[in-house]
PDB file of C-alpha atoms in Angstrom:
ATOM      1  CA  MET A   1     -10.792  55.589   8.121  1.00 67.00           C
ATOM      2  CA  SER A   2     -13.838  53.295   8.094  1.00 79.00           C
ATOM      3  CA  THR A   3     -12.657  51.579   4.887  1.00 84.00           C
ATOM      4  CA  PHE A   4      -9.132  51.238   6.243  1.00 87.00           C
ATOM      5  CA  LEU A   5     -10.282  49.614   9.506  1.00 87.00           C
ATOM      6  CA  ASN A   6     -12.573  47.190   7.685  1.00 87.00           C
ATOM      7  CA  LEU A   7      -9.809  46.165   5.305  1.00 89.00           C
ATOM      8  CA  LEU A   8      -7.465  45.838   8.276  1.00 90.00           C
ATOM      9  CA  VAL A   9      -9.813  43.502  10.149  1.00 90.00           C
ATOM     10  CA  TYR A  10     -10.583  41.432   7.046  1.00 91.00           C
ATOM     11  CA  GLY A  11      -6.878  41.205   6.213  1.00 92.00           C
ATOM     12  CA  LEU A  12      -5.899  40.169   9.739  1.00 92.00           C
ATOM     13  CA  ALA A  13      -8.629  37.500   9.781  1.00 92.00           C
ATOM     14  CA  ASP A  14      -7.509  36.078   6.424  1.00 92.00           C
ATOM     15  CA  GLY A  15      -3.891  36.270   7.543  1.00 92.00           C
ATOM     16  CA  ALA A  16      -4.634  34.454  10.802  1.00 93.00           C
ATOM     17  CA  ILE A  17      -6.282  31.586   8.914  1.00 92.00           C
ATOM     18  CA  LEU A  18      -3.371  31.481   6.476  1.00 92.00           C
ATOM     19  CA  ALA A  19      -0.946  31.318   9.406  1.00 92.00           C
ATOM     20  CA  LEU A  20      -2.804  28.291  10.794  1.00 91.00           C
ATOM     21  CA  ALA A  21      -2.728  26.543   7.425  1.00 89.00           C
ATOM     22  CA  ALA A  22       0.925  27.428   6.857  1.00 90.00           C
ATOM     23  CA  LEU A  23       1.828  26.161  10.332  1.00 89.00           C
ATOM     24  CA  GLY A  24       0.991  22.612   9.258  1.00 86.00           C
ATOM     25  CA  PHE A  25       3.014  23.018   6.086  1.00 87.00           C
ATOM     26  CA  VAL A  26       6.069  24.193   8.045  1.00 86.00           C
ATOM     27  CA  LEU A  27       5.720  21.438  10.660  1.00 85.00           C
ATOM     28  CA  ILE A  28       5.826  18.764   7.977  1.00 85.00           C
ATOM     29  CA  TYR A  29       8.774  20.377   6.209  1.00 85.00           C
ATOM     30  CA  LYS A  30      10.786  20.874   9.414  1.00 80.00           C
ATOM     31  CA  ALA A  31      10.253  17.313  10.615  1.00 79.00           C
ATOM     32  CA  THR A  32      10.352  15.358   7.357  1.00 79.00           C
ATOM     33  CA  SER A  33      11.749  17.736   4.670  1.00 78.00           C
ATOM     34  CA  VAL A  34       8.607  17.023   2.624  1.00 83.00           C
ATOM     35  CA  ILE A  35       6.922  19.862   0.730  1.00 85.00           C
ATOM     36  CA  ASN A  36       3.229  19.073   1.125  1.00 87.00           C
ATOM     37  CA  PHE A  37       1.214  20.243  -1.875  1.00 89.00           C
ATOM     38  CA  ALA A  38      -1.933  18.753  -0.318  1.00 89.00           C
ATOM     39  CA  GLN A  39      -2.189  21.292   2.518  1.00 87.00           C
ATOM     40  CA  GLY A  40      -5.057  23.117   0.803  1.00 88.00           C
ATOM     41  CA  GLU A  41      -6.959  19.846   0.519  1.00 91.00           C
ATOM     42  CA  PHE A  42      -6.387  19.247   4.232  1.00 92.00           C
ATOM     43  CA  LEU A  43      -8.359  22.469   4.812  1.00 91.00           C
ATOM     44  CA  LEU A  44     -11.049  21.193   2.464  1.00 92.00           C
ATOM     45  CA  VAL A  45     -11.348  17.780   4.142  1.00 93.00           C
ATOM     46  CA  GLY A  46     -11.352  19.342   7.611  1.00 91.00           C
ATOM     47  CA  ALA A  47     -14.172  21.739   6.742  1.00 92.00           C
ATOM     48  CA  TYR A  48     -16.303  18.999   5.163  1.00 94.00           C
ATOM     49  CA  MET A  49     -15.732  16.582   8.060  1.00 93.00           C
ATOM     50  CA  PHE A  50     -16.924  19.256  10.465  1.00 94.00           C
ATOM     51  CA  TYR A  51     -19.908  19.949   8.179  1.00 93.00           C
ATOM     52  CA  THR A  52     -20.766  16.232   8.189  1.00 93.00           C
ATOM     53  CA  ALA A  53     -20.666  15.991  11.974  1.00 94.00           C
ATOM     54  CA  PHE A  54     -22.349  19.333  12.657  1.00 94.00           C
ATOM     55  CA  VAL A  55     -25.027  19.461   9.933  1.00 92.00           C
ATOM     56  CA  VAL A  56     -25.530  15.970   8.505  1.00 92.00           C
ATOM     57  CA  MET A  57     -25.193  14.059  11.799  1.00 92.00           C
ATOM     58  CA  GLY A  58     -26.632  16.914  13.877  1.00 91.00           C
ATOM     59  CA  LEU A  59     -24.018  16.698  16.628  1.00 93.00           C
ATOM     60  CA  PRO A  60     -23.451  19.573  19.078  1.00 93.00           C
ATOM     61  CA  LEU A  61     -20.671  22.019  18.240  1.00 91.00           C
ATOM     62  CA  ILE A  62     -18.129  20.584  20.692  1.00 92.00           C
ATOM     63  CA  ALA A  63     -18.839  17.017  19.586  1.00 94.00           C
ATOM     64  CA  ALA A  64     -18.556  18.019  15.917  1.00 93.00           C
ATOM     65  CA  VAL A  65     -15.172  19.616  16.591  1.00 92.00           C
ATOM     66  CA  ALA A  66     -14.073  16.459  18.416  1.00 93.00           C
ATOM     67  CA  VAL A  67     -15.131  14.316  15.446  1.00 93.00           C
ATOM     68  CA  GLY A  68     -13.203  16.601  13.118  1.00 91.00           C
ATOM     69  CA  VAL A  69     -10.073  16.319  15.272  1.00 92.00           C
ATOM     70  CA  VAL A  70     -10.345  12.513  15.322  1.00 92.00           C
ATOM     71  CA  VAL A  71     -10.737  12.355  11.534  1.00 92.00           C
ATOM     72  CA  ALA A  72      -7.831  14.794  11.061  1.00 91.00           C
ATOM     73  CA  THR A  73      -5.663  12.642  13.339  1.00 91.00           C
ATOM     74  CA  ILE A  74      -6.535   9.498  11.413  1.00 92.00           C
ATOM     75  CA  LEU A  75      -5.888  11.260   8.104  1.00 91.00           C
ATOM     76  CA  GLY A  76      -2.470  12.451   9.256  1.00 89.00           C
ATOM     77  CA  VAL A  77      -1.447   9.012  10.518  1.00 90.00           C
ATOM     78  CA  VAL A  78      -2.677   7.213   7.387  1.00 91.00           C
ATOM     79  CA  VAL A  79      -0.936   9.624   5.018  1.00 89.00           C
ATOM     80  CA  GLU A  80       2.375   9.388   6.907  1.00 87.00           C
ATOM     81  CA  ARG A  81       2.282   5.625   7.466  1.00 87.00           C
ATOM     82  CA  PHE A  82       1.001   4.322   4.151  1.00 88.00           C
ATOM     83  CA  ILE A  83       1.880   7.049   1.635  1.00 85.00           C
ATOM     84  CA  LEU A  84       4.952   8.983   2.787  1.00 83.00           C
ATOM     85  CA  ARG A  85       6.862   6.457   4.901  1.00 82.00           C
ATOM     86  CA  PRO A  86       7.386   4.033   1.972  1.00 84.00           C
ATOM     87  CA  MET A  87       8.880   6.995   0.060  1.00 79.00           C
ATOM     88  CA  ILE A  88      11.723   7.557   2.560  1.00 73.00           C
ATOM     89  CA  GLY A  89      15.017   7.715   0.696  1.00 71.00           C
ATOM     90  CA  GLU A  90      13.393   8.337  -2.684  1.00 78.00           C
ATOM     91  CA  ASP A  91      14.167  11.309  -4.910  1.00 81.00           C
ATOM     92  CA  PRO A  92      12.586  14.564  -3.577  1.00 79.00           C
ATOM     93  CA  ILE A  93      10.752  15.176  -6.842  1.00 85.00           C
ATOM     94  CA  SER A  94       9.056  11.778  -6.463  1.00 85.00           C
ATOM     95  CA  ILE A  95       7.818  12.728  -2.995  1.00 85.00           C
ATOM     96  CA  ILE A  96       6.545  16.071  -4.300  1.00 86.00           C
ATOM     97  CA  MET A  97       4.618  14.275  -7.051  1.00 89.00           C
ATOM     98  CA  VAL A  98       3.106  11.955  -4.433  1.00 91.00           C
ATOM     99  CA  THR A  99       1.788  14.923  -2.417  1.00 90.00           C
ATOM    100  CA  ILE A 100       0.371  16.449  -5.609  1.00 91.00           C
ATOM    101  CA  GLY A 101      -1.366  13.155  -6.345  1.00 92.00           C
ATOM    102  CA  LEU A 102      -2.629  13.076  -2.753  1.00 92.00           C
ATOM    103  CA  SER A 103      -4.141  16.556  -3.183  1.00 92.00           C
ATOM    104  CA  MET A 104      -5.977  15.436  -6.321  1.00 92.00           C
ATOM    105  CA  LEU A 105      -7.193  12.275  -4.595  1.00 93.00           C
ATOM    106  CA  LEU A 106      -8.568  14.142  -1.574  1.00 93.00           C
ATOM    107  CA  ASN A 107     -10.240  16.713  -3.823  1.00 92.00           C
ATOM    108  CA  ALA A 108     -11.826  13.975  -5.920  1.00 93.00           C
ATOM    109  CA  LEU A 109     -13.090  12.131  -2.842  1.00 92.00           C
ATOM    110  CA  VAL A 110     -14.737  15.287  -1.497  1.00 92.00           C
ATOM    111  CA  GLN A 111     -16.429  15.903  -4.867  1.00 92.00           C
ATOM    112  CA  MET A 112     -17.512  12.253  -5.047  1.00 91.00           C
ATOM    113  CA  PHE A 113     -19.274  12.288  -1.673  1.00 91.00           C
ATOM    114  CA  TYR A 114     -20.453  15.902  -1.454  1.00 90.00           C
ATOM    115  CA  GLY A 115     -20.645  17.192  -5.025  1.00 88.00           C
ATOM    116  CA  THR A 116     -19.517  20.655  -6.076  1.00 85.00           C
ATOM    117  CA  SER A 117     -22.420  22.779  -4.861  1.00 88.00           C
ATOM    118  CA  VAL A 118     -22.112  25.128  -1.902  1.00 89.00           C
ATOM    119  CA  LYS A 119     -23.270  23.526   1.338  1.00 89.00           C
ATOM    120  CA  SER A 120     -25.473  25.370   3.812  1.00 86.00           C
ATOM    121  CA  GLN A 121     -24.122  25.413   7.351  1.00 88.00           C
ATOM    122  CA  PRO A 122     -25.442  27.294  10.415  1.00 89.00           C
ATOM    123  CA  ALA A 123     -23.189  30.099  11.576  1.00 87.00           C
ATOM    124  CA  ILE A 124     -20.788  29.095  14.312  1.00 91.00           C
ATOM    125  CA  LEU A 125     -19.536  32.571  15.159  1.00 89.00           C
ATOM    126  CA  PRO A 126     -21.877  35.530  15.829  1.00 88.00           C
ATOM    127  CA  ARG A 127     -22.845  37.488  12.722  1.00 85.00           C
ATOM    128  CA  GLY A 128     -23.228  40.853  14.428  1.00 84.00           C
ATOM    129  CA  SER A 129     -20.963  43.878  14.167  1.00 85.00           C
ATOM    130  CA  VAL A 130     -19.189  46.171  16.605  1.00 84.00           C
ATOM    131  CA  ASP A 131     -18.257  49.827  16.442  1.00 82.00           C
ATOM    132  CA  PHE A 132     -14.511  50.393  16.539  1.00 74.00           C
ATOM    133  CA  LEU A 133     -12.926  53.862  16.184  1.00 73.00           C
ATOM    134  CA  GLY A 134     -15.923  55.094  14.242  1.00 73.00           C
ATOM    135  CA  ALA A 135     -16.062  52.086  11.936  1.00 76.00           C
ATOM    136  CA  THR A 136     -18.438  49.117  11.953  1.00 82.00           C
ATOM    137  CA  VAL A 137     -16.498  45.871  11.739  1.00 85.00           C
ATOM    138  CA  PRO A 138     -17.885  42.297  11.618  1.00 87.00           C
ATOM    139  CA  LEU A 139     -17.732  40.469  14.924  1.00 90.00           C
ATOM    140  CA  ASN A 140     -17.036  37.067  13.377  1.00 90.00           C
ATOM    141  CA  ARG A 141     -13.831  38.351  11.773  1.00 91.00           C
ATOM    142  CA  LEU A 142     -12.629  39.683  15.115  1.00 91.00           C
ATOM    143  CA  LEU A 143     -13.379  36.323  16.730  1.00 93.00           C
ATOM    144  CA  VAL A 144     -11.468  34.510  13.980  1.00 93.00           C
ATOM    145  CA  ILE A 145      -8.405  36.615  14.808  1.00 93.00           C
ATOM    146  CA  LEU A 146      -8.823  35.846  18.513  1.00 94.00           C
ATOM    147  CA  ILE A 147      -9.314  32.090  18.015  1.00 93.00           C
ATOM    148  CA  ALA A 148      -6.351  31.833  15.638  1.00 92.00           C
ATOM    149  CA  ALA A 149      -4.176  33.763  18.105  1.00 92.00           C
ATOM    150  CA  VAL A 150      -5.133  31.364  20.917  1.00 92.00           C
ATOM    151  CA  VAL A 151      -4.460  28.290  18.771  1.00 90.00           C
ATOM    152  CA  LEU A 152      -1.108  29.605  17.526  1.00 89.00           C
ATOM    153  CA  THR A 153      -0.119  30.465  21.103  1.00 89.00           C
ATOM    154  CA  ALA A 154      -1.083  26.956  22.228  1.00 89.00           C
ATOM    155  CA  PHE A 155       1.032  25.421  19.456  1.00 86.00           C
ATOM    156  CA  THR A 156       3.962  27.645  20.420  1.00 84.00           C
ATOM    157  CA  ILE A 157       3.744  26.583  24.070  1.00 86.00           C
ATOM    158  CA  PHE A 158       3.509  22.956  22.948  1.00 85.00           C
ATOM    159  CA  PHE A 159       6.706  23.243  20.908  1.00 81.00           C
ATOM    160  CA  ARG A 160       8.650  25.039  23.619  1.00 81.00           C
ATOM    161  CA  ARG A 161       7.463  23.335  26.804  1.00 82.00           C
ATOM    162  CA  SER A 162       6.073  19.849  26.120  1.00 84.00           C
ATOM    163  CA  ARG A 163       8.187  16.696  25.834  1.00 85.00           C
ATOM    164  CA  HIS A 164       6.834  15.888  22.372  1.00 83.00           C
ATOM    165  CA  GLY A 165       7.357  19.462  21.207  1.00 81.00           C
ATOM    166  CA  ILE A 166      10.997  19.393  22.295  1.00 83.00           C
ATOM    167  CA  ALA A 167      11.384  16.033  20.553  1.00 85.00           C
ATOM    168  CA  MET A 168       9.993  17.546  17.352  1.00 81.00           C
ATOM    169  CA  ARG A 169      12.489  20.393  17.548  1.00 78.00           C
ATOM    170  CA  ALA A 170      15.302  17.913  18.125  1.00 82.00           C
ATOM    171  CA  VAL A 171      14.330  15.857  15.087  1.00 80.00           C
ATOM    172  CA  ALA A 172      14.051  19.016  12.997  1.00 76.00           C
ATOM    173  CA  ASP A 173      17.586  20.046  14.013  1.00 74.00           C
ATOM    174  CA  ASP A 174      19.343  16.666  13.658  1.00 75.00           C
ATOM    175  CA  GLN A 175      17.594  13.356  13.102  1.00 76.00           C
ATOM    176  CA  GLN A 176      20.672  11.224  13.816  1.00 80.00           C
ATOM    177  CA  ALA A 177      21.370  12.986  17.107  1.00 81.00           C
ATOM    178  CA  ALA A 178      17.704  12.689  18.086  1.00 81.00           C
ATOM    179  CA  MET A 179      17.787   8.936  17.450  1.00 84.00           C
ATOM    180  CA  THR A 180      20.853   8.516  19.680  1.00 83.00           C
ATOM    181  CA  MET A 181      18.867  10.218  22.466  1.00 80.00           C
ATOM    182  CA  GLY A 182      16.124   7.595  22.164  1.00 82.00           C
ATOM    183  CA  ILE A 183      13.635   9.708  20.192  1.00 83.00           C
ATOM    184  CA  SER A 184      11.492   7.762  17.733  1.00 84.00           C
ATOM    185  CA  VAL A 185      11.853   9.665  14.472  1.00 81.00           C
ATOM    186  CA  ARG A 186       8.983   7.725  12.895  1.00 84.00           C
ATOM    187  CA  ARG A 187       6.622   8.746  15.685  1.00 86.00           C
ATOM    188  CA  ILE A 188       7.695  12.366  15.321  1.00 86.00           C
ATOM    189  CA  PHE A 189       7.032  12.178  11.584  1.00 86.00           C
ATOM    190  CA  ALA A 190       3.521  10.865  12.300  1.00 88.00           C
ATOM    191  CA  LEU A 191       2.983  13.541  14.953  1.00 88.00           C
ATOM    192  CA  ALA A 192       3.994  16.260  12.480  1.00 88.00           C
ATOM    193  CA  TRP A 193       1.404  15.061   9.956  1.00 90.00           C
ATOM    194  CA  VAL A 194      -1.273  14.795  12.656  1.00 90.00           C
ATOM    195  CA  LEU A 195      -0.637  18.341  13.901  1.00 90.00           C
ATOM    196  CA  ALA A 196      -0.611  19.599  10.311  1.00 89.00           C
ATOM    197  CA  ALA A 197      -4.007  17.993   9.698  1.00 91.00           C
ATOM    198  CA  VAL A 198      -5.434  19.375  12.959  1.00 91.00           C
ATOM    199  CA  SER A 199      -4.210  22.929  12.242  1.00 91.00           C
ATOM    200  CA  ALA A 200      -5.687  22.645   8.741  1.00 91.00           C
ATOM    201  CA  LEU A 201      -8.966  21.450  10.271  1.00 91.00           C
ATOM    202  CA  ILE A 202      -9.177  24.545  12.491  1.00 92.00           C
ATOM    203  CA  ALA A 203      -8.271  26.811   9.578  1.00 92.00           C
ATOM    204  CA  GLY A 204     -10.819  25.107   7.323  1.00 91.00           C
ATOM    205  CA  VAL A 205     -13.650  25.366   9.855  1.00 92.00           C
ATOM    206  CA  LEU A 206     -12.965  29.058  10.505  1.00 92.00           C
ATOM    207  CA  LEU A 207     -12.665  29.816   6.792  1.00 91.00           C
ATOM    208  CA  ALA A 208     -15.868  27.926   5.975  1.00 91.00           C
ATOM    209  CA  ASP A 209     -17.752  29.822   8.685  1.00 91.00           C
ATOM    210  CA  ILE A 210     -16.813  33.257   7.325  1.00 89.00           C
ATOM    211  CA  SER A 211     -17.142  32.268   3.664  1.00 87.00           C
ATOM    212  CA  ALA A 212     -18.810  29.006   2.579  1.00 85.00           C
ATOM    213  CA  VAL A 213     -18.391  25.240   2.604  1.00 89.00           C
ATOM    214  CA  ASP A 214     -17.321  24.603  -0.985  1.00 89.00           C
ATOM    215  CA  GLN A 215     -14.396  23.639  -3.205  1.00 87.00           C
ATOM    216  CA  ASN A 216     -12.890  27.132  -3.053  1.00 85.00           C
ATOM    217  CA  LEU A 217     -11.477  26.291   0.370  1.00 87.00           C
ATOM    218  CA  ALA A 218      -8.725  24.276  -1.301  1.00 87.00           C
ATOM    219  CA  ALA A 219      -7.919  27.201  -3.612  1.00 84.00           C
ATOM    220  CA  PHE A 220      -7.487  29.424  -0.554  1.00 83.00           C
ATOM    221  CA  GLY A 221      -4.978  26.875   0.699  1.00 79.00           C
ATOM    222  CA  LEU A 222      -2.739  27.636  -2.289  1.00 82.00           C
ATOM    223  CA  LEU A 223      -1.921  30.956  -0.604  1.00 86.00           C
ATOM    224  CA  VAL A 224       0.069  28.886   1.890  1.00 87.00           C
ATOM    225  CA  PHE A 225       2.986  28.863  -0.565  1.00 88.00           C
ATOM    226  CA  PRO A 226       3.511  32.642  -0.692  1.00 90.00           C
ATOM    227  CA  VAL A 227       3.153  32.664   3.101  1.00 91.00           C
ATOM    228  CA  VAL A 228       5.835  30.053   3.791  1.00 89.00           C
ATOM    229  CA  ILE A 229       8.192  31.407   1.132  1.00 88.00           C
ATOM    230  CA  LEU A 230       7.877  34.879   2.646  1.00 89.00           C
ATOM    231  CA  GLY A 231       8.248  33.768   6.265  1.00 86.00           C
ATOM    232  CA  GLY A 232      10.623  30.866   5.679  1.00 82.00           C
ATOM    233  CA  LEU A 233       9.942  27.198   4.930  1.00 80.00           C
ATOM    234  CA  ASP A 234      11.323  26.073   8.286  1.00 75.00           C
ATOM    235  CA  SER A 235      10.213  28.958  10.520  1.00 80.00           C
ATOM    236  CA  VAL A 236       7.136  28.708  12.748  1.00 81.00           C
ATOM    237  CA  PRO A 237       7.230  32.445  13.667  1.00 83.00           C
ATOM    238  CA  GLY A 238       7.625  33.144   9.953  1.00 86.00           C
ATOM    239  CA  THR A 239       4.213  31.571   9.295  1.00 89.00           C
ATOM    240  CA  ILE A 240       2.569  34.196  11.514  1.00 89.00           C
ATOM    241  CA  VAL A 241       4.407  37.114   9.925  1.00 90.00           C
ATOM    242  CA  GLY A 242       3.945  35.729   6.424  1.00 90.00           C
ATOM    243  CA  GLY A 243       0.266  34.932   6.932  1.00 91.00           C
ATOM    244  CA  LEU A 244      -0.603  38.364   8.303  1.00 92.00           C
ATOM    245  CA  THR A 245       1.459  40.098   5.606  1.00 92.00           C
ATOM    246  CA  ILE A 246      -0.184  38.232   2.726  1.00 92.00           C
ATOM    247  CA  GLY A 247      -3.663  38.590   4.245  1.00 92.00           C
ATOM    248  CA  LEU A 248      -3.302  42.348   4.719  1.00 93.00           C
ATOM    249  CA  LEU A 249      -1.646  42.884   1.342  1.00 93.00           C
ATOM    250  CA  LYS A 250      -4.409  41.006  -0.460  1.00 92.00           C
ATOM    251  CA  GLN A 251      -7.183  42.972   1.238  1.00 92.00           C
ATOM    252  CA  PHE A 252      -5.580  46.402   0.836  1.00 92.00           C
ATOM    253  CA  VAL A 253      -4.813  45.801  -2.839  1.00 92.00           C
ATOM    254  CA  SER A 254      -8.395  44.627  -3.378  1.00 89.00           C
ATOM    255  CA  GLY A 255      -9.870  47.596  -1.515  1.00 88.00           C
ATOM    256  CA  TYR A 256      -7.688  50.408  -2.826  1.00 88.00           C
ATOM    257  CA  LEU A 257      -6.493  49.180  -6.240  1.00 86.00           C
ATOM    258  CA  ASP A 258      -8.131  46.280  -8.071  1.00 87.00           C
ATOM    259  CA  PRO A 259      -9.707  42.980  -6.898  1.00 86.00           C
ATOM    260  CA  GLY A 260      -8.213  41.188  -9.887  1.00 85.00           C
ATOM    261  CA  LEU A 261      -4.730  42.337  -8.960  1.00 88.00           C
ATOM    262  CA  ALA A 262      -5.327  41.135  -5.399  1.00 87.00           C
ATOM    263  CA  THR A 263      -5.621  37.538  -6.613  1.00 88.00           C
ATOM    264  CA  VAL A 264      -2.136  37.578  -8.155  1.00 90.00           C
ATOM    265  CA  ILE A 265      -0.246  39.902  -5.809  1.00 90.00           C
ATOM    266  CA  PRO A 266       0.628  37.085  -3.322  1.00 91.00           C
ATOM    267  CA  TYR A 267       2.375  35.187  -6.110  1.00 90.00           C
ATOM    268  CA  VAL A 268       4.173  38.335  -7.240  1.00 90.00           C
ATOM    269  CA  VAL A 269       5.499  38.566  -3.686  1.00 88.00           C
ATOM    270  CA  LEU A 270       6.469  34.887  -3.867  1.00 87.00           C
ATOM    271  CA  VAL A 271       8.569  35.458  -7.002  1.00 89.00           C
ATOM    272  CA  LEU A 272      10.209  38.599  -5.594  1.00 89.00           C
ATOM    273  CA  ILE A 273      11.120  36.868  -2.332  1.00 87.00           C
ATOM    274  CA  LEU A 274      12.620  33.931  -4.235  1.00 85.00           C
ATOM    275  CA  LEU A 275      14.736  36.361  -6.251  1.00 86.00           C
ATOM    276  CA  VAL A 276      15.869  38.528  -3.329  1.00 85.00           C
ATOM    277  CA  LYS A 277      15.817  36.281  -0.245  1.00 83.00           C
ATOM    278  CA  PRO A 278      15.089  32.682  -1.282  1.00 78.00           C
ATOM    279  CA  TYR A 279      15.150  31.321   2.299  1.00 78.00           C
ATOM    280  CA  GLY A 280      12.508  33.791   3.465  1.00 78.00           C
ATOM    281  CA  ILE A 281      12.605  36.416   6.173  1.00 79.00           C
ATOM    282  CA  PHE A 282      13.080  33.983   9.058  1.00 75.00           C
ATOM    283  CA  GLY A 283      14.212  30.894   7.165  1.00 66.00           C
ATOM    284  CA  GLU A 284      17.506  29.197   7.923  1.00 65.00           C
ATOM    285  CA  THR A 285      20.130  29.765   5.230  1.00 62.00           C
ATOM    286  CA  ARG A 286      21.618  26.453   4.169  1.00 57.00           C
ATOM    287  CA  ILE A 287      24.899  26.272   2.277  1.00 49.00           C
ATOM    288  CA  GLU A 288      25.769  22.843   0.879  1.00 48.00           C
ATOM    289  CA  ARG A 289      28.906  21.636  -0.840  1.00 48.00           C
ATOM    290  CA  VAL A 290      28.379  19.829  -4.112  1.00 42.00           C
TER     291      VAL A 290
END
């Protein structure tokens, strides 16, 4: 029981971070129909920007978070305005290649300024443990689950209740109809990239705190693809279900079977979902005439 509860907590924490990262991916796809292969690098940049503000500049925690949010906002706006907007109307494969190039560029910039060694950062979340049903589970993992749940709830309320959230949903459903209602599609595109960068920042900071500030953060971001394929490319609730499912599956396979198998099992799930239900569990089925 102790092993099961520990794996459960670790899996839920990983899944919550994956859901945050996948949320940005889905937002961009819903609003712009762009598949962003640089989402993992957004996590990487977010974590290193927070490290710079918190450790290098010595700012208080709240101020460091604020700096990270500002940098994430600027990154989202710059990417949408100067990289993706000129690609409107181009072949989808060209846009995909641009996002792949963007991921390589961001990774190279991080290595150029920070190197490849692991950076030392003071713990943000408490490192203690709590007793739960006879098992000792790490407190920081429980707090990660709680923080991710609060952030995901806040995003959900934003989409459902706020004026900008409703505008984003309108653009996702029908861009032409949204334009006739006076909604600026370009601003919504920029907003989608900004929110994607901010969600990646939060995911990157949480992941760095429970693991380390290094290049492996971008590799963790690759798990976004099994998450969004499982939940659905255009489904926000699907990111939560997909993230938790992949996080739990990875931990249970690692704990009960083989750690090596755990690294590939998410991609096995990805292939199986593509074969059985290519639009994902919650994804919208699209049928087009050719």
